[in-house]
Each structure stands twice: as C-alpha cells, then as structure tokens.
Coordinates of C-alpha atoms and ligand atoms in Angstrom, one line a residue:
M1 CA 13.9 14.8 -46.7
S2 CA 13.4 16.4 -43.5
P3 CA 16.1 16.0 -40.4
N4 CA 15.8 13.8 -37.5
L5 CA 14.8 16.1 -35.3
E6 CA 14.0 15.5 -31.6
V7 CA 11.7 17.6 -29.0
I8 CA 12.7 19.4 -26.3
I9 CA 10.6 20.5 -23.7
G10 CA 10.8 22.2 -19.8
L11 CA 7.8 23.7 -18.0
E12 CA 6.0 26.1 -15.3
V13 CA 3.6 24.3 -13.1
H14 CA 1.4 27.0 -11.1
A15 CA 0.4 25.3 -8.1
Q16 CA -1.9 26.7 -5.4
M17 CA -0.7 25.8 -2.2
S18 CA -3.4 24.7 0.4
T19 CA -2.9 27.2 3.3
K20 CA -6.3 28.5 4.7
T21 CA -4.4 32.0 4.5
K22 CA -3.4 34.5 1.0
M23 CA 0.3 34.5 0.6
F24 CA 0.3 38.6 1.6
C25 CA -3.3 39.2 4.0
G26 CA -5.4 37.3 6.0
C27 CA -8.6 36.8 3.6
D28 CA -9.4 32.9 2.9
N29 CA -7.5 31.5 0.5
D30 CA -10.8 28.7 -0.2
A31 CA -12.9 31.4 -3.1
F32 CA -14.2 28.2 -4.3
G33 CA -18.4 28.8 -4.7
K34 CA -17.7 32.4 -2.9
A35 CA -19.4 35.4 -4.5
P36 CA -17.7 37.9 -6.4
N37 CA -14.9 39.9 -4.2
T38 CA -16.1 38.5 -1.0
T39 CA -12.8 36.8 0.1
V40 CA -10.9 40.5 -0.2
C41 CA -9.2 43.4 1.6
P42 CA -7.1 46.3 0.8
I43 CA -4.1 44.6 1.2
C44 CA -5.3 42.0 -1.7
M45 CA -6.5 45.1 -3.9
G46 CA -3.9 46.5 -3.9
H47 CA -4.0 49.8 -1.6
P48 CA -2.1 52.7 -0.9
G49 CA -0.7 53.0 2.0
T50 CA -1.0 49.5 2.8
L51 CA 1.6 46.2 3.6
P52 CA 2.3 42.8 2.8
A53 CA 2.9 40.3 5.3
P54 CA 4.5 36.9 4.6
N55 CA 2.0 34.2 5.6
A56 CA 4.9 31.0 7.4
A57 CA 2.4 28.6 6.6
A58 CA 3.4 28.9 2.8
I59 CA 6.9 29.2 3.1
E60 CA 6.5 25.8 5.1
K61 CA 4.9 24.7 2.6
A62 CA 7.0 25.5 0.1
M63 CA 9.9 24.6 1.3
K64 CA 8.4 20.8 2.2
A65 CA 7.7 21.4 -1.6
S66 CA 11.2 22.2 -2.5
V67 CA 13.1 19.3 -0.5
A68 CA 10.1 16.9 -1.4
L69 CA 11.6 18.3 -5.3
G70 CA 15.5 17.9 -3.6
C71 CA 16.3 21.1 -4.5
S72 CA 18.5 23.4 -2.7
I73 CA 16.8 25.7 0.2
N74 CA 18.6 29.4 -0.6
E75 CA 19.4 30.1 3.1
E76 CA 18.8 33.9 2.3
N77 CA 15.7 34.9 -0.6
H78 CA 13.6 37.6 -0.9
F79 CA 10.5 38.6 -2.9
D80 CA 10.9 40.4 -5.6
R81 CA 8.3 42.8 -7.5
K82 CA 6.8 42.0 -11.5
H83 CA 5.5 44.7 -13.1
Y84 CA 2.9 44.4 -15.9
F85 CA -0.4 45.8 -16.2
Y86 CA -3.4 44.0 -16.3
P87 CA -7.5 44.1 -15.3
D88 CA -7.6 41.4 -13.0
L89 CA -3.5 42.3 -11.5
P90 CA -4.7 45.5 -9.0
M91 CA -1.1 46.5 -7.5
G92 CA -0.2 46.9 -10.8
F93 CA 3.1 44.3 -10.1
Q94 CA 3.3 41.1 -8.7
I95 CA 5.0 39.9 -5.9
S96 CA 7.9 36.8 -7.3
Q97 CA 10.9 36.2 -6.7
Y98 CA 13.5 36.6 -9.3
D99 CA 17.4 35.7 -8.5
F100 CA 17.2 34.5 -5.5
P101 CA 14.4 32.0 -5.2
L102 CA 13.2 30.2 -2.3
S103 CA 15.0 26.9 -3.9
S104 CA 17.0 25.7 -6.6
N105 CA 19.3 22.7 -8.4
G106 CA 16.5 19.0 -7.7
S107 CA 15.3 16.4 -9.4
V108 CA 12.7 14.7 -9.6
T109 CA 12.2 10.7 -10.7
Y110 CA 9.5 9.9 -13.2
D111 CA 8.1 6.8 -14.9
V112 CA 6.4 6.6 -18.4
L113 CA 3.3 3.7 -18.6
D114 CA 2.7 2.0 -21.7
A115 CA -1.0 1.8 -22.5
S116 CA -1.7 -1.6 -20.4
G117 CA 0.0 0.6 -17.4
N118 CA 2.9 -0.8 -16.5
V119 CA 6.2 0.9 -16.5
S120 CA 7.4 1.3 -19.7
D121 CA 10.6 4.2 -18.6
T122 CA 11.9 5.5 -15.8
K123 CA 13.2 9.4 -16.2
V124 CA 15.0 11.8 -14.2
C125 CA 13.8 15.4 -15.4
G126 CA 16.1 18.5 -13.3
I127 CA 13.5 21.8 -11.7
T128 CA 15.9 24.9 -12.1
R129 CA 14.2 26.9 -9.5
L130 CA 10.9 26.7 -7.2
H131 CA 9.9 30.5 -6.0
M132 CA 6.8 32.0 -4.0
E133 CA 4.5 34.2 -5.5
N134 CA 0.3 35.2 -4.8
D135 CA -1.8 34.6 -8.0
A136 CA -3.8 37.2 -9.9
G137 CA -7.5 37.4 -10.1
K138 CA -9.8 36.2 -12.4
L139 CA -11.3 37.8 -15.3
T140 CA -14.6 36.4 -17.3
H141 CA -15.6 37.7 -21.1
R142 CA -19.0 38.1 -21.9
G143 CA -19.7 39.8 -25.4
S144 CA -18.2 43.2 -25.0
T145 CA -17.8 43.1 -21.4
T146 CA -15.4 41.4 -19.0
L147 CA -16.3 40.8 -15.3
C148 CA -13.7 41.0 -12.8
D149 CA -13.4 38.2 -9.4
F150 CA -10.4 38.7 -6.8
N151 CA -11.4 36.8 -4.5
R152 CA -8.6 34.2 -6.4
A153 CA -5.7 37.4 -6.1
G154 CA -2.9 36.9 -3.8
T155 CA -3.4 33.6 -3.2
P156 CA -0.1 31.9 -3.0
L157 CA 1.8 29.8 -5.6
M158 CA 4.9 28.0 -6.1
E159 CA 5.8 28.0 -10.0
I160 CA 8.0 25.1 -10.1
V161 CA 10.8 25.5 -13.0
T162 CA 12.0 22.5 -14.8
E163 CA 14.9 22.4 -17.2
P164 CA 14.7 21.1 -21.2
D165 CA 14.4 17.4 -19.6
L166 CA 11.6 16.7 -21.5
R167 CA 11.9 14.7 -24.3
S168 CA 7.7 13.7 -25.7
A169 CA 4.3 14.3 -24.9
A170 CA 3.9 11.7 -22.6
E171 CA 6.6 12.4 -20.7
A172 CA 6.0 14.9 -20.2
V173 CA 2.3 14.1 -18.8
A174 CA 3.5 11.7 -16.6
F175 CA 6.7 13.7 -14.8
A176 CA 3.5 16.2 -14.1
Q177 CA 1.1 13.1 -13.1
E178 CA 4.3 12.5 -10.6
L179 CA 4.5 16.1 -9.5
R180 CA 1.5 15.9 -8.2
R181 CA 1.9 13.3 -6.8
M182 CA 4.1 14.0 -4.6
L183 CA 3.0 18.3 -4.1
I184 CA -0.1 15.9 -2.4
A185 CA 1.8 13.1 0.3
V186 CA 3.7 16.3 1.3
G187 CA 1.0 18.6 1.8
S188 CA 2.1 21.6 0.2
S189 CA -1.0 22.1 -2.8
E190 CA -4.6 19.7 -2.8
A191 CA -3.5 20.0 -6.9
D192 CA -7.1 20.0 -7.5
M193 CA -7.0 19.8 -11.2
F194 CA -10.7 21.4 -11.2
K195 CA -10.3 23.5 -9.3
G196 CA -7.8 25.5 -11.4
M197 CA -5.0 24.2 -8.2
M198 CA -2.1 22.9 -10.9
R199 CA -1.3 24.9 -13.9
F200 CA 1.1 24.2 -16.5
D201 CA 3.1 26.0 -19.6
A202 CA 4.8 24.3 -21.7
S203 CA 7.8 25.8 -23.6
I204 CA 8.3 23.2 -27.1
S205 CA 11.1 23.3 -29.5
L206 CA 13.1 21.4 -32.5
R207 CA 16.8 20.3 -32.9
E208 CA 18.4 17.9 -35.0
K209 CA 19.4 14.9 -33.3
G210 CA 22.7 15.1 -32.1
T211 CA 23.1 19.1 -32.1
T212 CA 23.4 21.0 -28.3
K213 CA 22.2 24.3 -28.8
L214 CA 18.8 25.2 -27.4
N215 CA 16.5 26.6 -30.5
P216 CA 14.4 29.1 -30.2
R217 CA 11.1 27.7 -28.4
S218 CA 7.0 28.3 -28.6
E219 CA 5.9 29.1 -25.3
I220 CA 2.2 27.4 -24.8
K221 CA 0.6 29.1 -22.2
N222 CA -2.0 28.6 -19.5
L223 CA -2.5 24.8 -19.9
N224 CA -5.4 23.6 -17.3
S225 CA -5.3 19.6 -17.3
F226 CA -3.5 16.8 -18.2
K227 CA -5.3 16.2 -21.2
A228 CA -4.9 19.9 -22.7
L229 CA -1.0 19.6 -21.8
E230 CA -0.9 16.1 -23.5
K231 CA -2.8 17.7 -26.9
A232 CA -1.2 20.7 -27.0
L233 CA 2.5 19.2 -27.5
Q234 CA 1.3 17.1 -29.4
Y235 CA -0.6 19.8 -31.8
E236 CA 2.8 22.4 -31.3
E237 CA 4.8 19.9 -32.5
K238 CA 3.2 19.0 -35.4
R239 CA 3.5 22.4 -36.1
L240 CA 6.8 23.3 -35.9
R241 CA 8.2 20.2 -37.5
K242 CA 6.0 21.2 -41.1
L243 CA 7.1 24.7 -40.2
W244 CA 10.6 23.3 -39.9
D245 CA 9.9 21.2 -43.6
E246 CA 8.6 24.9 -44.8
T247 CA 11.7 27.1 -43.7
G248 CA 14.5 24.5 -43.4
G249 CA 15.3 25.2 -39.6
P250 CA 13.5 26.5 -36.3
L251 CA 11.6 29.4 -35.6
K252 CA 13.6 32.7 -35.9
G253 CA 12.7 33.7 -32.0
D254 CA 11.0 33.0 -29.3
I255 CA 6.9 33.1 -29.2
T256 CA 3.6 32.6 -26.7
V257 CA 0.9 30.9 -27.6
G258 CA -2.6 30.1 -26.5
W259 CA -4.1 26.3 -26.1
Q260 CA -7.9 26.7 -27.6
D261 CA -9.8 24.0 -25.9
D262 CA -12.5 23.8 -27.2
I263 CA -10.6 23.7 -31.3
E264 CA -7.6 21.7 -29.7
K265 CA -5.4 23.9 -31.5
T266 CA -2.6 26.7 -30.8
R267 CA -3.1 30.6 -31.4
M268 CA 0.1 33.0 -31.6
L269 CA -0.4 35.7 -28.9
R270 CA 2.6 37.3 -28.8
E271 CA 6.4 37.5 -29.3
K272 CA 8.3 36.7 -26.1
E273 CA 8.5 38.7 -23.2
T274 CA 12.0 39.0 -21.7
A275 CA 12.6 39.8 -18.2
D276 CA 14.0 43.1 -19.6
D277 CA 10.0 43.8 -19.4
Y278 CA 9.3 43.3 -15.9
R279 CA 11.6 46.0 -14.4
Y280 CA 11.9 43.4 -11.6
F281 CA 13.3 44.4 -7.9
P282 CA 13.4 43.9 -4.6
E283 CA 10.5 43.9 -2.6
P284 CA 11.3 47.0 -0.6
D285 CA 8.2 46.1 2.0
I286 CA 8.9 42.7 3.2
P287 CA 12.4 41.8 4.5
P288 CA 14.9 38.9 3.1
L289 CA 14.0 35.7 4.2
R290 CA 17.0 33.8 6.4
F291 CA 17.0 30.4 6.9
T292 CA 19.4 28.8 9.1
K293 CA 21.2 25.8 8.1
K294 CA 19.1 23.6 11.0
D295 CA 16.0 25.1 10.7
I296 CA 16.4 23.8 7.5
E297 CA 17.6 20.0 8.9
D298 CA 14.4 20.0 11.4
L299 CA 12.4 21.0 8.5
K300 CA 13.7 17.5 6.5
K301 CA 12.6 15.3 9.7
T302 CA 9.3 16.4 9.4
M303 CA 9.2 15.3 6.1
P304 CA 6.8 11.9 5.0
A305 CA 6.7 9.3 2.9
L306 CA 7.0 10.6 -0.2
P307 CA 5.3 8.5 -3.3
R308 CA 8.2 6.9 -4.9
E309 CA 9.0 5.2 -1.9
L310 CA 5.6 4.2 -0.5
K311 CA 5.7 2.6 -4.4
E312 CA 8.6 0.5 -3.7
Q313 CA 6.8 -0.7 -0.1
Y314 CA 4.3 -2.0 -1.8
I315 CA 5.9 -3.7 -4.2
E316 CA 8.1 -5.0 -1.9
L317 CA 4.9 -6.2 0.0
G318 CA 3.6 -8.5 -3.8
L319 CA 2.1 -5.4 -4.8
T320 CA 1.9 -4.8 -8.3
E321 CA 2.9 -1.8 -9.6
Q322 CA -0.9 -0.9 -10.9
Q323 CA -1.8 -2.0 -6.9
A324 CA 0.8 0.3 -6.0
F325 CA -0.5 3.7 -8.0
Q326 CA -4.5 2.4 -6.9
L327 CA -2.2 3.5 -3.5
I328 CA -0.7 6.2 -3.7
D329 CA -3.5 8.0 -5.9
Q330 CA -6.0 7.2 -3.3
A331 CA -5.7 8.3 0.3
S332 CA -8.6 7.5 2.1
L333 CA -8.4 3.9 0.0
R334 CA -4.3 3.8 0.9
E335 CA -5.9 5.2 4.7
I336 CA -8.5 2.0 4.4
F337 CA -6.0 -1.0 3.5
E338 CA -3.3 0.2 5.9
A339 CA -6.2 -0.4 9.0
V340 CA -6.8 -3.9 7.5
R341 CA -2.7 -4.7 6.5
N342 CA -1.8 -3.4 10.4
K343 CA -4.5 -5.6 11.7
T344 CA -3.8 -8.5 10.0
G345 CA -0.4 -8.3 9.5
D346 CA -0.8 -9.4 6.1
A347 CA -0.4 -7.4 2.8
K348 CA -1.3 -9.8 0.3
R349 CA -4.3 -10.8 2.4
A350 CA -5.1 -6.9 2.8
S351 CA -4.5 -6.2 -1.2
S352 CA -7.2 -9.0 -1.9
L353 CA -9.6 -7.2 0.5
V354 CA -9.5 -3.9 -0.8
L355 CA -8.5 -3.7 -4.0
T356 CA -10.1 -6.9 -5.1
Q357 CA -12.9 -7.0 -3.5
L358 CA -14.4 -3.3 -1.9
L359 CA -12.6 -1.6 -5.3
G360 CA -14.6 -4.4 -7.3
F361 CA -18.2 -3.7 -5.2
L362 CA -17.9 -0.2 -5.1
N363 CA -17.0 0.2 -9.1
T364 CA -20.6 -2.5 -9.4
A365 CA -22.3 -0.1 -7.3
E366 CA -20.9 3.0 -9.2
K367 CA -19.8 4.8 -5.8
D368 CA -16.5 6.6 -4.5
V369 CA -14.1 5.4 -2.6
S370 CA -15.4 8.0 -0.1
E371 CA -18.8 7.0 -0.5
G372 CA -18.1 3.4 1.1
P373 CA -17.4 2.2 4.1
D374 CA -14.4 3.7 6.0
A375 CA -10.9 1.9 7.8
S376 CA -13.1 1.0 10.7
A377 CA -16.0 0.1 8.9
I378 CA -13.6 -2.3 6.9
V379 CA -11.5 -4.2 10.6
E380 CA -14.7 -4.7 11.8
L381 CA -15.8 -7.0 9.5
V382 CA -12.1 -8.6 9.4
E383 CA -12.6 -9.2 12.8
K384 CA -16.0 -11.4 12.4
I385 CA -13.8 -13.3 10.0
D386 CA -11.3 -14.2 12.2
D387 CA -12.8 -15.0 15.3
G388 CA -15.0 -17.1 13.5
T389 CA -18.5 -15.3 13.4
I390 CA -18.9 -15.5 9.6
S391 CA -16.5 -17.5 7.1
A392 CA -14.3 -15.6 4.7
N393 CA -17.0 -16.6 1.8
A394 CA -19.7 -14.9 4.2
G395 CA -17.2 -12.0 4.3
K396 CA -17.3 -11.4 1.1
D397 CA -21.1 -11.1 0.5
V398 CA -21.5 -8.9 3.9
L399 CA -19.0 -6.8 2.3
Q400 CA -21.2 -6.5 -0.8
K401 CA -23.9 -5.6 1.3
M402 CA -22.0 -2.6 3.3
V403 CA -21.2 -1.0 -0.1
E404 CA -24.6 -1.0 -1.0
S405 CA -26.9 -0.6 2.1
G406 CA -23.8 1.6 4.1
K407 CA -24.7 -0.5 7.6
N408 CA -22.0 -2.1 9.2
A409 CA -20.6 -5.1 9.7
S410 CA -22.8 -7.4 12.8
A411 CA -25.7 -5.0 11.1
I412 CA -26.2 -7.0 8.6
I413 CA -24.6 -10.5 10.2
A414 CA -27.3 -10.4 12.3
E415 CA -30.3 -9.4 10.1
E416 CA -29.8 -12.0 7.6
G417 CA -28.6 -15.0 10.6
M418 CA -25.1 -15.9 8.6
Q419 CA -23.2 -16.5 11.9
Q420 CA -21.3 -19.3 11.4
I421 CA -22.4 -22.3 13.2
S422 CA -19.5 -23.5 15.4
D423 CA -21.0 -24.9 18.0
D424 CA -20.2 -28.6 18.6
S425 CA -23.6 -29.6 19.4
A426 CA -25.4 -28.6 16.5
I427 CA -22.4 -29.9 14.3
E428 CA -22.0 -33.3 15.4
E429 CA -25.7 -33.0 14.5
L430 CA -24.9 -32.4 10.9
V431 CA -21.6 -34.9 11.0
K432 CA -24.0 -38.0 11.9
K433 CA -26.5 -36.9 9.1
A434 CA -23.6 -37.4 7.1
I435 CA -22.6 -39.8 7.6
D436 CA -25.4 -41.7 7.6
A437 CA -26.1 -40.2 4.2
N438 CA -22.5 -41.3 2.3
P439 CA -22.0 -45.0 3.2
K440 CA -19.4 -45.2 0.5
A441 CA -17.9 -41.8 0.9
I442 CA -17.3 -43.8 4.2
E443 CA -16.4 -47.1 3.1
D444 CA -13.4 -45.6 0.6
Y445 CA -12.3 -43.4 3.1
K446 CA -11.7 -46.0 5.3
S447 CA -9.5 -48.1 2.9
G448 CA -7.1 -45.0 2.5
K449 CA -8.9 -43.0 -0.4
E450 CA -8.2 -39.8 2.1
A451 CA -9.9 -37.6 -0.7
A452 CA -13.5 -39.3 0.3
L453 CA -13.4 -36.8 2.9
G454 CA -13.9 -34.0 0.8
A455 CA -16.8 -35.1 -0.4
I456 CA -18.3 -35.5 3.4
V457 CA -17.4 -32.6 4.1
G458 CA -19.0 -30.8 1.3
F459 CA -22.4 -32.6 2.3
V460 CA -22.7 -30.8 5.8
M461 CA -20.9 -27.4 3.6
K462 CA -24.3 -27.6 2.0
E463 CA -26.8 -29.2 4.7
S464 CA -25.7 -26.0 7.0
K465 CA -25.5 -24.0 4.1
G466 CA -22.2 -23.1 4.0
Q467 CA -22.6 -21.8 7.3
A468 CA -21.4 -24.9 9.6
N469 CA -17.5 -24.3 10.3
P470 CA -15.0 -26.1 7.9
A471 CA -12.4 -26.5 10.4
K472 CA -14.3 -27.9 13.2
V473 CA -16.0 -30.7 10.9
N474 CA -12.9 -32.1 9.2
E475 CA -12.2 -32.5 13.0
M476 CA -15.3 -33.8 14.1
L477 CA -15.2 -35.8 11.5
R478 CA -12.1 -37.4 12.1
K479 CA -12.6 -38.6 15.5
K480 CA -15.9 -40.4 14.1
L481 CA -14.3 -42.8 11.8
Ligands
ZN501 ZN1 -7.2 40.4 1.4
MN502 MN1 4.6 33.1 -12.1

C-alpha cells in the first residue's frame, strides 16, 4: 500500500519591473511590439569596456516590493556575476545578487478560494529572499535556425524565492495570484502575464506525512501562466507519486524539467545545477548598495494600501469578498467605485451602481471597463439623479445607454426627453386627474385605508410615463385630500 504522502512546493518568481529604462543602461525597457534588436546599446550587449550603472528607479521598485512582502531590506547588499553560457546572454554572465540579496525573510498571507469564489482557507507562505537581476534576450527556434532578439536583454527583474510552504497546486496558484496583486498595487511591476512579465519556476517534492526532511525535488522551469503553473504541478505530483510507488521512495537527486504546454507533460532537461556551477563572484564594476535605516523608514511612508488591507476595508463597508476582489483586481473599476463613494458617501449605493448595474451593462454590451463610461461620466449621472433631473429608475436606463453609445448622461437625458417632472403646476394637473379618475380609492383612503394612496400615486406615475417626481406627487396628494 502506498504511504501517506504530502506535497511540498516552493516557487521562484521572476517579475519584470515597470521602469522606463533597463537595469544597467538607458535603453527603452518597453520592447513590446518593437522590431527585434532595436532597443539595445553597447552596455546591454556586453561590449568590452562598457560599464553598467544600476537604475535607481528599479532599485526603489524592488525595495517597495520587498516592504510589501514583509522582507527586511539588507542595509548593505551587492550585485554578483552569475556565469553560464547561452546564446541569449551577451555578456556570458548575468548580473544578479547571490549571498547578499536586496531583502530577505518575509511572508505573504493569501486566501484559497473554493469553486464559487468564496474564501475557504487563509494561509501564509514564507518569502526567503528578493533580489534584483537583469533578464536575458529571447530565442526563437525555426527549424534548424535560431533567431535571437536582444531587446529584452537587460530588462530589470525581481526574483522572489519562497520557502517550501505550499502544499498543493491550488495553493501555489492562490499564492501567485496574491503576489501578482501585491506587485501591481505597489507599482513595482505591471505583471502582465500575456507579455511574459511574470514567470514561475516551481519546485515540487513528496515526503511521508509526519516527517520533516525535504527530499530531492523536481524543478519545473519557465511557467508563464497560472494555468500552466497549476497543470504542471498537478502533472508532476502524479508522476512523482507513481515513481514513489515504483521505487519505494523519493527522487534520488534534484532534477530540472520543462513544461510542454501543448501536450501537457513535463520533460526531463537535466540534473539540477548547483551554485558551484555558476562561479558566482561580486560584480567588480558596480559598488555595493548601501541604505540607511532612515532611507528604509522614508520609503515605508510612501507605501500604498496593500490588497489585503483594501479587501478588509471593502468588507467593512458591506461588500462581499467577490465584490472586493473585483475592485482590487481592476484598478479602473476601483477608480469609478471610489469616485461614486466619495460623491455620495454611500458604499452600498456605489456597489449597486458600479458592480451590479455598470458591470452588468458592460457584460451585455461585451465591453471592457476601459471601453465604458469613466469615473467623471458616472459621477455626472449620480448628480442628475440626486438633483432630481431624473429618477433613480430612469438613471438605470440612462446608464445602459451611456454604455451602449458612449454619450454622457446629460446628452442622453436631453435627447430622450427623460427629465423628471418636478414642476408644481404640471404635477397638480396630474394629481387632479388621478383624483377624478379613482373615486373608489379616494373613498378608501378617506375612510382610513392608508394603502389606497399607493394606487393613486401609481396612476400618476403611469400617466406621466414614470417621469413624475414621486415624492412631490405624494406630498401634493396628501395636501389635496
Ligand atoms: Zn542598453
Ligand atoms: Mn533568476
């Protein structure tokens, strides 16, 4: 019988920093859509005699990410050369950080969601370290030819290494999603998965439950999406369990495997290289980085709210967890929500207008938040409702038309003649008509049946095609009766 095994997973995450220029030179850091080998210079191409100069903006972004992850920033740290040969690495080494990384010893608290999107568990994953390094170029294999594009060579990366604290593929994905939210929230990375701005290497091993020793692991390289991360870990877990059954134990040594997205299988690449193979030594061309306690304290004062804090705030305001995640994950939606909340001081109303009505109409029209009305257009609609120009009900129709046509609220109200009737003489006219037409209801009301009033108000609303101001109709009716 198979022993009772548990899964041990740790991640290495590479996230591209959202700087204007590369890590050690002034080249454009946005290579997306640019012709190959056009955002390069002698420094990122590793020409002899050139000197790298660290990008201050990148260092600040990596420090902010460190603080967000609860890591302590090491007051003194430095860059190292990590040597390996590969055609996409022009210098013949990567400038990285080895024994003195930028920061270490943090943790991330994250929620695991069930199938319906509700939180089923809250877990903590330790962060071993965060260090900075530059990216390599990109190889494209075509038959027997390999093409090399160095535009990405020198792009600033953060490498974030976790403790082996994750216990399933689902936990690894939930953690990675929370990490992505955090990096975006502090402005360190755009973490756009489609552009390869966030990549994972996942290490997985098995051990008998109740034991504490870590067994040799299989490291799955270069996973580019949450889906790939999940599928690759599920596949490798199954494979290692089968192997355990066959051999009676764990792997004999560390291995490195690649994930083949098309056939959804891993493939053996090599036995794992150890640090000795890289011949690390301190980068002689870049002086050590030194930060004072005050530098670090000052930086902490500039930190924005983290996703978990935002989530707690939204839940306190009466939103559901799913609504909170919708706002946290979509900055443009959050901007609209916050604008309505600021205007009205009413979070429930803001969530009903933005998360129910607006999102509903956007879905129907198959539009993205960025293609719909912006925050100021929605605030204008709120003003039209609050000053009595239109009723709340008519507001819903106006919003739908705003989404469909891209026009603003006042244009739609004018074109469609949707103004609410608040004019006293016009309402008096309508009320008179209602009294004449409903003698039975009037009698009932006069004999004490309060509910009869509703029928008369309903008549007025129907007569006015819903445009009469109901509060005014009520007031006038009571006066007349
Ligand atoms: Zn360059
Ligand atoms: Mn790395």
